Short mmCIF file of C-alpha atoms in Angstrom, two decimals:
data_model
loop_
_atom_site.label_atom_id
_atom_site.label_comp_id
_atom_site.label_asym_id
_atom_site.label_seq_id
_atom_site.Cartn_x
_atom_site.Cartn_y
_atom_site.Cartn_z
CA UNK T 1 -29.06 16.46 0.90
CA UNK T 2 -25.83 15.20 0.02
CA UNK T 3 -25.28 13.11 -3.47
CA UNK T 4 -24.48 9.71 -2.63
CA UNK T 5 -20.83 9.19 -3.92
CA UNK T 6 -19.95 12.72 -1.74
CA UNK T 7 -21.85 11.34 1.50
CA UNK T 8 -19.56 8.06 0.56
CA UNK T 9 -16.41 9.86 -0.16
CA UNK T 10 -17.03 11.70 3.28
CA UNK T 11 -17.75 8.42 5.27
CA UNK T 12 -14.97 6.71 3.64
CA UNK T 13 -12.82 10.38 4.93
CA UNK T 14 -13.70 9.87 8.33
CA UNK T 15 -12.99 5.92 8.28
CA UNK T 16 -9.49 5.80 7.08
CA UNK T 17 -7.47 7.52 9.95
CA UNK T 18 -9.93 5.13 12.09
CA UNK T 19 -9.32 1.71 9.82
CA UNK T 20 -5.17 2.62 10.23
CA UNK T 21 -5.42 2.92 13.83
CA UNK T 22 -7.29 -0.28 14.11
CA UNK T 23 -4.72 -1.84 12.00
CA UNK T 24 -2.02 -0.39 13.82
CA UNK T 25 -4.12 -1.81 17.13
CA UNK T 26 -4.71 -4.94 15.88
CA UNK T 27 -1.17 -6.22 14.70
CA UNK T 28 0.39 -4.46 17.72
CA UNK T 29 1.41 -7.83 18.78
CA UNK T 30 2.80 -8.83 15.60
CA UNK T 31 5.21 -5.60 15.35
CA UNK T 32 7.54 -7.71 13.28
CA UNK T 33 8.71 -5.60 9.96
CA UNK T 34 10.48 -6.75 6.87
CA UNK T 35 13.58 -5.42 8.21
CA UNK T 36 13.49 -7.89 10.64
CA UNK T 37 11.06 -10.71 9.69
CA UNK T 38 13.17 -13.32 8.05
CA UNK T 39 12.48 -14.09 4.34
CA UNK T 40 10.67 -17.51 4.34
CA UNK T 41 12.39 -20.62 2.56
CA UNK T 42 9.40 -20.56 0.75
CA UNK T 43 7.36 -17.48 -0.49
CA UNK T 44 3.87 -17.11 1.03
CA UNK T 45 1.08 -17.25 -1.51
CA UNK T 46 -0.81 -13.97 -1.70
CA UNK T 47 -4.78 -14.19 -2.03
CA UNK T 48 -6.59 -12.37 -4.13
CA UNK T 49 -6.67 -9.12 -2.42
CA UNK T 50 -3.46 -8.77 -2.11
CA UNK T 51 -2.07 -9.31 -5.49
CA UNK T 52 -5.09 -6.99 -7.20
CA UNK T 53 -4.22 -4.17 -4.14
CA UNK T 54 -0.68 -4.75 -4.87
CA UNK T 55 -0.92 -4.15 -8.58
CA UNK T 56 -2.68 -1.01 -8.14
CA UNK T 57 -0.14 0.19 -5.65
CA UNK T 58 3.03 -0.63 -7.74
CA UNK T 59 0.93 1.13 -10.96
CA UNK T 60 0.61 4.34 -8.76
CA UNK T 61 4.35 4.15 -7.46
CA UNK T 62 5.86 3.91 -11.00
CA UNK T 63 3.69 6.68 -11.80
CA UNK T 64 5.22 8.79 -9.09
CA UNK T 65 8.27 8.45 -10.64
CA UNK T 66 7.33 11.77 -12.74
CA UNK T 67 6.95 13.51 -9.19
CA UNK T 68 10.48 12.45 -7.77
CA UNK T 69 11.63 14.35 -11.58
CA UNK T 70 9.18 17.09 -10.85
CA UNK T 71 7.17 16.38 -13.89
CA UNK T 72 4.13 16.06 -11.87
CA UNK T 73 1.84 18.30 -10.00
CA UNK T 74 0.58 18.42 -6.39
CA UNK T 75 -2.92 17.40 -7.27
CA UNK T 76 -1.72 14.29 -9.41
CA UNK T 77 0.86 13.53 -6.55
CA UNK T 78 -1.93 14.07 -4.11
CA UNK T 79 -4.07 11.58 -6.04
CA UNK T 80 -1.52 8.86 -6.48
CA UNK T 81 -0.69 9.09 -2.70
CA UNK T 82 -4.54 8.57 -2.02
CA UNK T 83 -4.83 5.90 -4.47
CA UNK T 84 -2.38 3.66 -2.45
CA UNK T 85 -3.51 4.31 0.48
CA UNK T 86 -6.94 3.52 -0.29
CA UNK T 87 -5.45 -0.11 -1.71
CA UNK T 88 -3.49 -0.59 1.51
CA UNK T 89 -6.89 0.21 3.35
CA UNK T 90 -8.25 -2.39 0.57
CA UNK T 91 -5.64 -4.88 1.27
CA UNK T 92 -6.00 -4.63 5.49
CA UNK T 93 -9.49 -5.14 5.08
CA UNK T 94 -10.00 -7.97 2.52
CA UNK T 95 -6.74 -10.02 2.81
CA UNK T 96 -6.96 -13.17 4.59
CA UNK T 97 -3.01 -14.53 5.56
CA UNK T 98 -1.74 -16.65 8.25
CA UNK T 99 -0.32 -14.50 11.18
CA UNK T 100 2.84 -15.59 9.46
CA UNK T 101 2.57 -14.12 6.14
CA UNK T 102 0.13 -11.36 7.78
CA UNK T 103 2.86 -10.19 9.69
CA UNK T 104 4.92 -9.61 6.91
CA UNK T 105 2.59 -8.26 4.87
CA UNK T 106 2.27 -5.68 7.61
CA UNK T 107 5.73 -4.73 7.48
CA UNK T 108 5.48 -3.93 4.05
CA UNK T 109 1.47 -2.16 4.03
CA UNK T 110 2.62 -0.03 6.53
CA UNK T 111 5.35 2.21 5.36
CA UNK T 112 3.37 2.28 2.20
CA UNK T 113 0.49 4.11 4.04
CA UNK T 114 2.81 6.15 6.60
CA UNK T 115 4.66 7.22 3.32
CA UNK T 116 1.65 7.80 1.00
CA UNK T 117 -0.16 9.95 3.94
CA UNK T 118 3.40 11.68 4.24
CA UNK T 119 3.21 12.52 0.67
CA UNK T 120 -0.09 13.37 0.29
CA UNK T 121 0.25 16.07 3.31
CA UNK T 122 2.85 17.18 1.53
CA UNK T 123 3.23 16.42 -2.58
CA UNK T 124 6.51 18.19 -2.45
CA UNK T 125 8.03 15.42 -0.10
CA UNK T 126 9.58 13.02 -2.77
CA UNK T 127 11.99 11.31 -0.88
CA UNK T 128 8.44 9.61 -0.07
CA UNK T 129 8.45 7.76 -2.90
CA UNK T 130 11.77 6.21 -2.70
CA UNK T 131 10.10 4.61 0.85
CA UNK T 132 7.48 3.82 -0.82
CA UNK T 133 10.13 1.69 -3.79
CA UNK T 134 11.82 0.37 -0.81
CA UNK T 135 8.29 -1.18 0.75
CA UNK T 136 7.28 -2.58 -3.07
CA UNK T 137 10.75 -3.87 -3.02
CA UNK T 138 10.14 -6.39 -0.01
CA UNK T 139 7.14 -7.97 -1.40
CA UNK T 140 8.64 -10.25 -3.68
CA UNK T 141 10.95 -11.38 -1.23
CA UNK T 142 8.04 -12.91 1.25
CA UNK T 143 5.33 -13.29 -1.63
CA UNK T 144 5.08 -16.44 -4.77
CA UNK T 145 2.69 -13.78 -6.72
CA UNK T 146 3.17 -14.74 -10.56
CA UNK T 147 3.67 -11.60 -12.63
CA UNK T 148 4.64 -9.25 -10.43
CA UNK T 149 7.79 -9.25 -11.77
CA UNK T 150 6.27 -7.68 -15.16
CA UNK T 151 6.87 -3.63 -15.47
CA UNK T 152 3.42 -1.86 -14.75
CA UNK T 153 1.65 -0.36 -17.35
CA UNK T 154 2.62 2.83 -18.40
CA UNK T 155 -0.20 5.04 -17.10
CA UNK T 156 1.94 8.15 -17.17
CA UNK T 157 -0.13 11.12 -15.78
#
């Protein structure tokens, strides 16, 4: 028998490429992106969710700065790729938006995954990174979310 965090890490293996196709599914309708959803007059208020999934992600992105230098290896690459796309899988499941500010937030979650999966098939792929800046980028433009203008912590790898 299996231990219980490697039957979870399995599950949780065979969910993801099912949760992004659901979330793909799901917001079909709502196929507006930030390139072409225009910037509110007034920022949407992220909930909870969203501003804890959206700290880790913009910790793990600074981090990958080292990679983009080369000062990083394929498994640390590897794991900062899966660590934001297990927070956008985070965020899709536990944020709760208007269809407004959802569809936003969906033009912004989803190059993050598409480049984090990109980058996790292959850590040599840096140019990855710079989508995934350009996705961070956009959030304070549609989201009021106090702090986030404050440098991650340096978690260096």
């Amino acid at each position: 028998m299996k231990p219980l965090p490697t039957l979870v890490a399995a599950l949780f293996g065979l969910a993801l490429p099912l949760l992004h196709a659901v979330a793909q599914d799901h917001h079909q309708h709502e196929a507006a992106s930030t390139a072409t959803a225009p910037v509110p007059a007034t920022r949407y208020q992220p909930d909870t969710p969203l501003r804890a999934g959206m700290r880790t992600v913009h910790q793990a992105v600074a981090e990958l700065a080292h990679a983009e230098m080369g000062h990083m290896g394929a498994a640390m690459t590897r794991d900062r790729a899966s660590t934001i796309e297990d927070a956008v899988v985070e965020m899709f499941a536990n944020c709760k938006l208007e269809p407004t500010p959802d569809a936003a937030l969906h033009g912004i979650l989803m190059p993050l995954l598409s480049a984090a999966q990109a980058l996790k098939a292959n850590p040599a792929d840096t140019a990855q990174v710079a989508r995934m800046h350009d996705a961070i980028a956009a959030y304070p433009r549609y989201f009021d979310d106090p702090g986030w203008d404050a440098p991650p912590a340096d978690g260096g790898p």
